[in-house]
Amino acid sequence: MTNKEIARLLKNMAAAYTILGENRFKIIAYENAASSISSSVQEVQQLAREGKLSQIGGVGPSISAHLDELFKKGKSIHFDTVLAKIPPAVFPLLEIPGFGPKKAIKLVSKLGLKNKNTAIADLQKAAREGKIAPLEGFGEKSQQDILKSIDLYRNLGGKEQRMPLPFASNIASDYVSYLEKLKSTQNIATLGSLRRSLPTIGDVDLAVATDNPPETIHSFIAYPSVSRVVEEGSEGATVLLQNSEHVDLRIIDKKRWGSMLQYFTGSKKHNIRLREYALKKGYSLNEYGIKEVKTGKMHLFETEESLYKFLGLLYIPPEIREDRGEIEAAEKNQLPDLIQLSQVKGDLQVHSSYPIEPSHDLGADTMKDMINKAKKLGYKFVAFTEHNPSISKHTTAQIIEIMKKRKAKIEQLKDSTKSVRILNLLEIDIMTDGVLALPDKALDYIDAGLASIHSSFNQPPEQMTRRVLKGLSHPKIKIYAHPTGRLINQREGIKAQYSEIFTYCAQNHKAIEINAYPLRLDLPDDLIIEARKKGCKFTLGTDAHDISGMDLMTYGVSLARRGWLTRHDILNALEYNELYQWLTN
DNA sequence: GCCGTTTTCGGCCCGACTGTTTTCAGTCG
């Protein structure tokens, strides 16, 4: 079963319990478990095999026992018994926007919907025939809304696409510099997942504090790339851009800027935890401020810093507001000193146009150009990591010849370049059987290698894990590059036993790459956290195939920050000599 | 059902919006 299927099952359990009138906290528990499973990048069934189900937040002894039974025997008696008490036609209706358990059961029973396979179509027919409006609790308006929601559901087809962070970030920064030019603009910021630097973004949300809201809103909707104004009000507006990217503007009162920014930045789970924390101290927290429960006195916050401080907490950076222990850490003065872009002294994955005749894509710019770019970025070092020469198109002797020449070229550049040190690395495929796609002797011509998967992404987890570990076992290989192999919106990552891989890397002097390429943003943050706990070191690489690609290091840094990493976890923060020693040791 | 510097019991966030209601229920974020 996929995570999505498991999450849906638990969501259905929550719905069933809602209809059956179960304890509402039990319902919330099932919903929480469903939501953390649906957002997990680790395969839950795999975790179950390793006996690690309880690692997932919100999955405790009861749910994990039922899931274990389900995975081992193909069904869970408990789940089946509860779900059997609900008419089956209820469940498909839950997928329609605006439908919850109560509305679904009411319609299913009053309209007599029996067939779960045709439930949505049957409902649509009933609405068209005007059979919903007369029902108690419904009316003409809700009948129309149901028809609209069904259309919406059908159009979406359940697959809403999220933008990779760098795309959303570009849209936002262009919009921000446009709105900043207004004299009335006092404060401006991004909100939500964009501000927390999630790898993928749904809507771009912006906040503006202004002394002239109408002017701000007018300018917002008059922005040149707006293709359609979806909503326009006194507190904000929503527009669609050329490629139907959704952008929301929210006008925020300067006196409450801190509270609103905090609230709309989220995450939801962080906010819930923060409110629970505040309540224990006698404060009720909402998006407008903090209320003293006893006296009703309201405190307003112009900055987030003052808000967190008022609650006795250090300022929590947006990237780690995910309810992963950050509030407790802020309380105890134990927040990590997260890595910053300025601490990154070089790029450890760059592809030049050097004619290495690779099996994958070559870069577009010369080594020289990329070195100059590295200088401009203020780097102390840069690593060339072209793909290995194609092994199907060359003999071993030819490959060695290519590698020899490349080494000579890099040596020459090393000698002639003072300000930036150059590393002679190579990105080498791990073939399906775990063998490196480079003859052993050819590895003599590099300082160290990155190993990565570029084919047969669908091997079963055990086989994939053995393949990766075998590839990494070569003494020259020091970095496991773009570890999951995912391409956002295009390809799921490999299925592997990551905890085994991380343990191996921590114990065998292998670093894990955090790849900043926009469609990769790989490793995902929860796996970074797991790898860090095992003691792994990390590298940052843009995977740039031209000089402009080298500007995207900031997204690798965001990802590392989301994974709680500091400069001590990341090899790019070392001085060149220490780094060279680490890679050649 | 989950969870823990309030840890094996006794808690469990807060408000907006919508449509149907004359004070609330359901859904959403």
XYZ file of C-alpha atoms (C1' of nucleotides) in Angstrom:
614
model
C 0.000 0.000 0.000
C 1.172 3.491 -0.768
C 1.268 6.211 1.871
C -1.603 7.888 0.080
C -3.767 4.767 0.352
C -2.919 4.286 4.013
C -3.673 7.936 4.760
C -7.017 7.658 2.988
C -7.906 4.570 4.990
C -7.183 6.355 8.277
C -9.101 9.398 7.075
C -12.045 7.134 6.344
C -11.712 5.679 9.843
C -11.898 9.195 11.280
C -14.975 9.895 9.174
C -16.598 6.643 10.290
C -15.947 7.459 13.923
C -17.367 10.950 13.390
C -20.576 9.476 11.998
C -20.725 6.902 14.792
C -20.384 9.671 17.391
C -17.104 8.425 18.836
C -14.994 10.451 21.235
C -13.852 13.481 19.267
C -10.242 13.178 20.399
C -10.085 9.693 19.000
C -11.298 11.126 15.705
C -8.643 13.834 15.824
C -6.023 11.163 16.574
C -6.934 9.261 13.384
C -6.932 12.495 11.375
C -3.520 13.430 12.739
C -2.093 10.032 11.894
C -3.538 10.273 8.369
C -2.068 13.708 7.829
C 1.437 12.849 8.979
C 1.447 9.712 6.853
C 0.326 11.584 3.756
C 3.120 14.132 4.158
C 5.814 11.567 4.962
C 8.425 10.863 2.294
C 9.367 7.607 3.934
C 7.371 4.622 2.862
C 5.165 3.650 5.778
C 4.907 -0.004 4.820
C 8.695 -0.135 4.737
C 8.882 1.495 8.189
C 6.442 -1.133 9.413
C 8.724 -3.915 8.178
C 11.520 -2.343 10.186
C 9.289 -2.063 13.250
C 9.467 1.722 13.217
C 5.863 2.748 12.752
C 5.796 4.677 15.999
C 8.453 7.017 14.571
C 5.645 8.655 12.635
C 4.036 11.458 14.617
C 0.489 10.695 15.711
C 0.878 6.938 15.218
C 0.777 5.261 18.629
C 0.432 1.718 19.877
C -3.143 1.169 18.730
C -2.987 2.470 15.166
C 0.415 0.910 14.570
C -0.844 -2.509 15.735
C -3.786 -2.285 13.330
C -1.512 -1.219 10.470
C 0.886 -4.070 11.216
C -1.977 -6.520 11.024
C -3.141 -4.946 7.773
C 0.298 -5.222 6.156
C 0.935 -8.773 7.331
C -2.480 -10.337 6.739
C -3.830 -8.075 4.029
C -6.618 -6.794 6.260
C -7.307 -5.402 9.694
C -10.293 -6.771 11.542
C -10.633 -3.576 13.533
C -10.632 -1.261 10.495
C -12.971 -3.564 8.587
C -15.452 -3.809 11.464
C -15.683 -0.067 11.958
C -15.855 0.801 8.259
C -18.543 -1.851 7.687
C -20.913 0.132 9.903
C -20.965 2.995 7.397
C -22.736 2.903 4.026
C -19.914 2.518 1.466
C -21.187 5.373 -0.724
C -20.121 7.845 2.000
C -16.387 7.472 1.397
C -16.060 8.630 -2.222
C -18.078 11.754 -1.358
C -15.439 12.762 1.203
C -13.077 13.518 -1.676
C -15.314 16.342 -2.901
C -14.269 19.800 -1.646
C -16.633 21.072 1.028
C -17.746 17.585 2.029
C -17.203 16.210 5.478
C -18.559 13.092 7.163
C -21.794 14.681 8.409
C -22.851 16.107 5.082
C -21.899 12.893 3.271
C -23.876 10.559 5.536
C -26.915 12.828 5.476
C -27.024 12.846 1.685
C -26.245 9.156 1.313
C -29.039 8.120 3.646
C -31.676 10.629 2.536
C -31.066 10.033 -1.162
C -30.570 6.319 -0.685
C -27.181 6.161 -2.412
C -26.097 2.543 -2.437
C -23.297 2.095 -4.943
C -19.920 3.483 -3.928
C -18.646 3.329 -7.510
C -21.366 5.628 -8.804
C -21.945 7.673 -5.629
C -20.601 10.942 -7.029
C -22.461 10.588 -10.305
C -25.659 9.646 -8.449
C -25.302 12.676 -6.216
C -24.805 14.910 -9.231
C -27.945 13.512 -10.819
C -29.968 14.093 -7.641
C -28.734 17.683 -7.431
C -29.624 18.339 -11.072
C -33.100 16.955 -10.476
C -33.533 19.340 -7.536
C -33.788 16.583 -4.951
C -31.275 18.110 -2.536
C -32.712 21.597 -1.932
C -35.846 20.333 -0.110
C -33.839 18.232 2.355
C -33.609 19.570 5.901
C -30.433 21.550 6.426
C -29.992 22.138 2.696
C -31.332 24.774 0.342
C -31.186 26.008 -3.224
C -27.767 27.545 -2.674
C -26.172 24.444 -1.210
C -27.597 22.348 -4.037
C -25.832 24.611 -6.544
C -22.651 24.550 -4.446
C -22.634 20.751 -4.509
C -22.797 20.768 -8.310
C -19.946 23.271 -8.471
C -17.865 21.235 -6.035
C -18.342 18.061 -8.078
C -17.177 19.925 -11.213
C -14.190 21.241 -9.307
C -13.325 17.761 -8.064
C -13.589 16.327 -11.581
C -11.430 19.071 -13.088
C -8.726 18.697 -10.512
C -8.731 14.959 -10.970
C -7.177 14.810 -7.546
C -3.776 15.919 -8.812
C -3.080 19.482 -7.893
C 0.473 20.388 -8.858
C 2.707 22.293 -6.563
C 5.502 24.530 -7.826
C 9.108 23.769 -6.920
C 10.268 26.336 -4.355
C 12.641 28.271 -6.663
C 9.826 29.009 -9.138
C 7.486 30.269 -6.417
C 10.321 32.205 -4.877
C 11.035 34.027 -8.148
C 7.389 34.958 -8.575
C 7.299 36.262 -5.020
C 10.502 38.269 -5.196
C 9.436 39.985 -8.444
C 6.082 40.831 -6.886
C 7.743 42.028 -3.686
C 10.096 44.412 -5.475
C 7.130 45.758 -7.445
C 5.035 46.400 -4.327
C 7.998 47.740 -2.378
C 8.158 50.691 -4.737
C 4.842 52.007 -3.408
C 5.359 54.826 -0.914
C 2.555 53.504 1.276
C 4.225 50.112 1.797
C 5.509 49.840 5.373
C 6.275 46.124 5.617
C 6.219 43.290 3.129
C 6.813 39.560 3.528
C 5.992 36.154 2.138
C 3.806 33.816 4.172
C 3.011 30.133 4.528
C 5.013 27.348 2.964
C 7.012 29.803 0.865
C 8.294 31.596 3.962
C 9.101 28.236 5.559
C 10.952 27.259 2.334
C 9.116 24.016 1.676
C 10.457 22.255 -1.447
C 7.089 22.668 -3.158
C 4.609 25.525 -2.936
C 0.874 25.614 -3.667
C -0.069 29.298 -3.585
C 2.240 32.264 -3.295
C 1.059 34.267 -0.262
C 2.188 37.825 0.359
C 1.568 40.150 3.297
C 1.794 43.926 3.171
C 1.471 46.484 5.936
C 0.392 49.756 4.388
C -1.101 53.110 5.298
C -3.079 53.031 2.060
C -4.732 49.615 1.549
C -6.772 50.604 -1.550
C -3.632 51.741 -3.358
C -1.810 48.505 -2.462
C -4.677 46.328 -3.644
C -5.115 48.323 -6.811
C -1.417 47.999 -7.630
C -1.445 44.328 -6.757
C -4.135 43.496 -9.295
C -2.630 45.868 -11.885
C 0.635 43.873 -11.858
C 1.651 43.241 -15.499
C 1.690 39.409 -15.390
C -1.788 39.103 -13.860
C -4.058 37.149 -16.166
C -7.176 37.096 -13.997
C -8.394 38.723 -10.784
C -10.105 36.010 -8.759
C -11.082 38.060 -5.729
C -10.760 41.649 -4.656
C -11.711 42.880 -1.214
C -10.718 45.513 1.325
C -8.370 43.159 3.211
C -6.631 41.593 0.227
C -6.957 40.055 -3.202
C -6.259 36.893 -5.169
C -4.959 36.787 -8.729
C -3.849 34.217 -11.278
C -0.694 34.827 -13.302
C 0.050 33.717 -16.888
C 0.654 30.069 -16.028
C -2.276 30.129 -13.577
C -0.050 30.474 -10.545
C -2.167 31.583 -7.611
C -0.991 34.666 -5.716
C -2.729 35.934 -2.579
C -2.250 39.343 -1.035
C -3.192 39.997 2.557
C -3.247 43.468 4.083
C -2.054 43.420 7.654
C -2.281 46.113 10.303
C 1.226 47.223 11.263
C 0.392 47.096 14.991
C -0.423 43.388 14.655
C 2.201 42.556 12.040
C 4.084 40.166 14.311
C 1.002 38.167 15.299
C -0.392 37.938 11.791
C 2.953 37.059 10.231
C 3.428 34.321 12.814
C -0.086 32.981 12.312
C -0.018 32.921 8.497
C 3.494 31.517 8.334
C 2.401 28.362 10.151
C 2.850 25.529 9.984
C -0.538 24.569 11.282
C 1.023 21.995 13.566
C 3.518 24.522 14.914
C 0.701 26.980 15.598
C -1.369 24.371 17.403
C 1.583 23.439 19.563
C 2.380 27.091 20.237
C -1.195 27.750 21.370
C -1.137 24.762 23.680
C 2.140 26.044 25.076
C 0.728 29.572 25.538
C -2.388 28.223 27.222
C -0.315 26.453 29.848
C 1.143 29.836 30.701
C -2.311 31.385 30.945
C -2.385 32.997 27.520
C -4.748 32.480 24.641
C -3.022 32.992 21.308
C -4.772 33.934 18.084
C -3.839 35.724 14.871
C -4.528 39.143 16.390
C -2.474 38.907 19.532
C -2.120 37.229 22.876
C -4.929 37.445 25.447
C -4.419 36.965 29.158
C -7.004 34.336 30.003
C -7.745 35.695 33.510
C -8.007 39.397 32.803
C -8.872 39.369 29.113
C -6.099 41.860 28.505
C -4.861 41.800 24.901
C -1.201 42.168 23.925
C -0.298 43.231 20.371
C 2.962 42.411 18.600
C 4.609 44.392 15.833
C 7.295 41.748 15.360
C 7.471 37.984 15.573
C 10.571 38.289 17.740
C 8.617 40.135 20.437
C 5.789 37.601 20.249
C 8.036 34.596 20.805
C 9.930 36.514 23.473
C 6.706 37.345 25.328
C 6.038 33.599 25.554
C 9.512 32.999 26.949
C 10.894 31.559 23.722
C 13.844 32.265 21.481
C 12.933 33.412 17.980
C 12.195 30.296 15.929
C 13.301 30.517 12.281
C 10.381 29.851 9.877
C 12.101 26.860 8.252
C 11.826 24.744 11.384
C 8.280 25.682 12.448
C 6.971 22.172 11.849
C 6.321 20.882 15.372
C 9.453 18.779 15.466
C 10.513 19.858 18.930
C 11.406 23.453 18.026
C 9.228 25.024 20.735
C 10.793 22.886 23.452
C 14.244 23.701 22.075
C 13.444 27.435 21.983
C 12.281 27.274 25.575
C 15.464 25.597 26.735
C 17.692 27.893 24.742
C 18.775 24.941 22.617
C 17.784 25.974 19.117
C 20.398 24.954 16.544
C 22.432 27.748 14.973
C 21.141 26.981 11.483
C 23.470 27.099 8.491
C 23.433 30.366 6.522
C 24.248 31.006 2.882
C 27.169 33.210 3.917
C 28.783 30.216 5.663
C 28.862 28.175 2.445
C 32.395 28.451 1.107
C 31.935 26.592 -2.156
C 29.765 24.490 -4.465
C 30.316 20.718 -4.434
C 28.390 19.717 -7.540
C 28.984 21.603 -10.791
C 28.958 20.307 -14.386
C 31.151 22.098 -16.941
C 31.190 21.684 -20.706
C 34.481 19.756 -20.583
C 34.150 17.101 -23.370
C 34.067 14.043 -21.173
C 31.587 12.243 -23.497
C 29.228 11.335 -20.675
C 26.197 9.074 -20.708
C 24.124 11.954 -19.275
C 23.996 15.665 -19.902
C 27.082 17.807 -20.193
C 27.232 21.343 -18.805
C 26.930 24.382 -21.063
C 29.749 26.583 -19.749
C 33.513 26.073 -19.635
C 35.428 25.248 -16.486
C 37.009 28.696 -16.733
C 33.610 30.438 -16.831
C 32.382 28.437 -13.885
C 35.490 29.278 -11.889
C 34.887 32.964 -12.591
C 31.308 32.563 -11.448
C 32.531 30.919 -8.251
C 34.779 33.944 -7.664
C 31.827 36.283 -8.125
C 29.889 34.299 -5.555
C 32.759 34.787 -3.112
C 33.515 31.065 -2.952
C 36.810 29.627 -1.764
C 36.428 26.420 -3.758
C 34.386 24.747 -6.460
C 34.156 21.063 -7.393
C 33.823 19.865 -10.972
C 31.589 16.826 -11.041
C 30.873 15.957 -14.669
C 29.175 12.622 -15.275
C 31.433 9.650 -15.926
C 32.284 8.949 -19.585
C 29.722 6.656 -21.155
C 30.844 3.078 -20.649
C 28.825 1.694 -23.533
C 30.474 3.972 -26.065
C 34.076 3.637 -24.912
C 36.637 0.967 -24.170
C 38.315 0.982 -20.771
C 41.490 2.312 -22.378
C 39.561 5.185 -23.954
C 37.902 6.083 -20.657
C 41.227 6.156 -18.881
C 42.601 8.385 -21.610
C 39.660 10.813 -21.230
C 40.065 10.884 -17.452
C 43.810 11.447 -17.729
C 43.297 14.430 -20.029
C 40.605 15.855 -17.799
C 42.882 15.594 -14.813
C 45.648 17.386 -16.703
C 43.215 20.153 -17.628
C 42.087 20.552 -14.026
C 45.674 20.525 -12.750
C 46.478 23.315 -15.159
C 43.483 25.321 -13.917
C 44.471 24.617 -10.318
C 47.889 26.114 -11.002
C 46.589 29.188 -12.765
C 43.797 30.013 -10.319
C 44.758 31.644 -7.064
C 41.581 32.871 -5.428
C 39.386 29.798 -5.893
C 40.592 26.272 -5.150
C 39.389 23.554 -7.506
C 38.377 20.012 -6.656
C 38.567 17.228 -9.198
C 35.458 15.164 -8.451
C 33.195 13.102 -10.712
C 29.568 12.030 -10.563
C 29.482 8.311 -11.181
C 26.401 6.182 -11.902
C 25.652 3.263 -9.651
C 24.506 0.644 -12.144
C 21.621 -1.727 -11.459
C 23.887 -4.320 -9.854
C 25.648 -1.772 -7.638
C 28.790 -1.622 -9.738
C 30.181 1.824 -10.487
C 29.988 2.936 -14.117
C 33.701 3.688 -14.226
C 36.625 1.278 -14.481
C 38.526 1.059 -11.213
C 41.759 2.385 -12.685
C 39.997 5.504 -13.969
C 39.179 6.477 -10.374
C 42.882 7.227 -9.899
C 42.401 10.392 -11.912
C 40.012 12.139 -9.503
C 40.301 13.453 -5.939
C 37.048 11.743 -4.920
C 33.761 10.611 -6.405
C 30.047 11.236 -5.990
C 27.889 8.180 -6.587
C 24.266 8.365 -7.658
C 21.355 6.489 -9.197
C 20.303 7.422 -12.731
C 18.522 4.297 -13.960
C 16.187 1.481 -12.836
C 14.498 3.615 -10.194
C 11.886 0.998 -9.405
C 13.891 -1.801 -7.865
C 12.417 -3.253 -4.654
C 13.721 -1.586 -1.459
C 16.047 -4.388 -0.361
C 17.668 -4.682 -3.770
C 17.956 -0.897 -4.119
C 19.556 -0.613 -0.689
C 22.163 -3.280 -1.514
C 22.812 -1.539 -4.821
C 23.411 1.841 -3.151
C 25.603 0.421 -0.390
C 27.701 -1.501 -2.889
C 28.177 1.637 -4.970
C 29.175 3.676 -1.921
C 31.599 1.037 -0.680
C 34.386 2.032 -3.062
C 37.030 3.911 -1.034
C 37.148 6.750 -3.564
C 33.417 7.427 -3.278
C 32.809 10.020 -0.558
C 29.433 11.512 -1.425
C 26.033 9.965 -2.070
C 24.473 12.437 -4.515
C 20.764 13.387 -4.848
C 19.913 10.446 -2.602
C 16.248 9.807 -3.424
C 16.526 10.562 -7.140
C 13.146 12.256 -7.110
C 12.118 14.834 -9.698
C 9.405 17.094 -8.359
C 6.069 16.549 -10.176
C 7.774 14.101 -12.537
C 9.215 11.124 -10.744
C 8.909 9.616 -7.306
C 12.170 8.873 -5.587
C 13.674 5.414 -5.251
C 12.343 3.149 -2.519
C 15.212 2.258 -0.234
C 15.901 1.456 3.397
C 17.243 4.897 4.137
C 18.042 4.316 7.769
C 20.396 1.519 6.758
C 22.042 3.737 4.167
C 22.456 6.593 6.647
C 23.950 4.330 9.274
C 26.425 3.051 6.702
C 27.360 6.583 5.632
C 27.837 7.783 9.212
C 30.089 4.849 10.039
C 32.072 4.763 6.807
C 33.033 8.370 6.189
C 30.552 9.010 3.381
C 28.701 12.323 3.105
C 25.095 12.752 2.003
C 24.414 15.374 -0.629
C 21.701 17.999 -0.367
C 21.052 18.843 -3.988
C 19.763 22.353 -4.704
C 18.654 21.729 -8.283
C 15.080 23.137 -8.475
C 13.385 19.913 -9.571
C 15.365 17.783 -7.141
C 15.689 19.572 -3.780
C 16.897 16.232 -2.604
C 17.273 15.064 0.297
C 13.817 15.937 1.714
C 13.936 17.465 5.192
C 12.593 14.583 7.270
C 15.253 12.305 5.837
C 17.893 14.967 6.563
C 16.772 14.924 10.183
C 17.028 11.158 10.324
C 20.489 11.183 8.735
C 21.678 13.914 11.101
C 20.542 11.888 14.100
C 22.698 9.046 12.848
C 25.691 11.377 12.705
C 25.951 11.833 8.951
C 27.857 14.687 7.321
C 26.344 16.533 4.383
C 27.475 18.351 1.251
C 25.634 21.082 -0.643
C 25.648 21.098 -4.437
C 23.684 23.105 -6.987
C 24.089 20.446 -9.693
C 24.535 23.487 -11.961
C 24.820 22.738 -15.681
C 25.565 26.388 -16.497
C 26.788 29.417 -14.568
C 23.283 30.664 -13.749
C 22.553 27.365 -12.028
C 25.246 28.200 -9.512
C 23.058 31.007 -8.117
C 20.632 28.489 -6.625
C 22.702 27.434 -3.614
C 20.270 29.319 -1.379
C 17.655 26.587 -1.946
C 20.028 23.902 -0.772
C 20.677 26.007 2.300
C 16.909 26.338 2.928
C 16.545 22.589 2.765
C 19.469 22.093 5.134
C 17.925 24.612 7.537
C 14.617 22.731 7.413
C 16.665 19.680 8.421
C 18.065 21.553 11.477
C 21.621 21.511 10.092
C 24.378 23.822 11.311
C 27.720 24.666 9.706
C 29.242 21.795 11.681
C 27.139 19.267 9.774
C 28.057 20.577 6.336
C 31.365 20.041 4.552
C 30.909 23.164 2.396
C 31.443 25.230 5.539
C 34.948 23.836 6.031
C 38.093 25.610 4.892
C 39.489 24.153 1.665
C 42.322 22.255 3.334
C 40.053 20.529 5.842
C 37.580 19.710 3.087
C 40.276 18.293 0.808
C 41.515 16.141 3.633
C 38.006 14.868 4.382
C 37.407 13.969 0.740
C 40.737 12.255 0.155
C 41.085 10.576 3.505
C -6.213 7.392 20.385
C -1.945 10.084 21.332
C 1.194 12.170 24.377
C 4.676 13.504 28.262
C 9.792 19.346 32.208
C 1.734 18.453 34.187
C 4.801 11.051 31.698
C 1.000 5.808 32.822
C -3.605 9.923 33.762
C -5.948 13.652 32.166
C -5.569 16.618 29.126
C -6.281 17.587 23.859
C -6.033 25.296 19.445
C -8.683 28.973 17.500
C -11.223 31.503 14.476
C -13.350 32.499 9.687
C -16.713 31.410 6.561
C -21.034 29.595 4.717
C -25.660 28.368 4.619
C -29.146 27.311 7.139
C -30.648 28.735 10.811
C -33.162 32.873 14.704
C -28.287 30.640 17.746
C -25.994 26.806 15.182
C -23.628 22.983 12.519
C -20.277 21.737 9.385
C -16.042 22.506 6.987
C -11.662 24.520 6.412
C -6.929 26.184 7.290
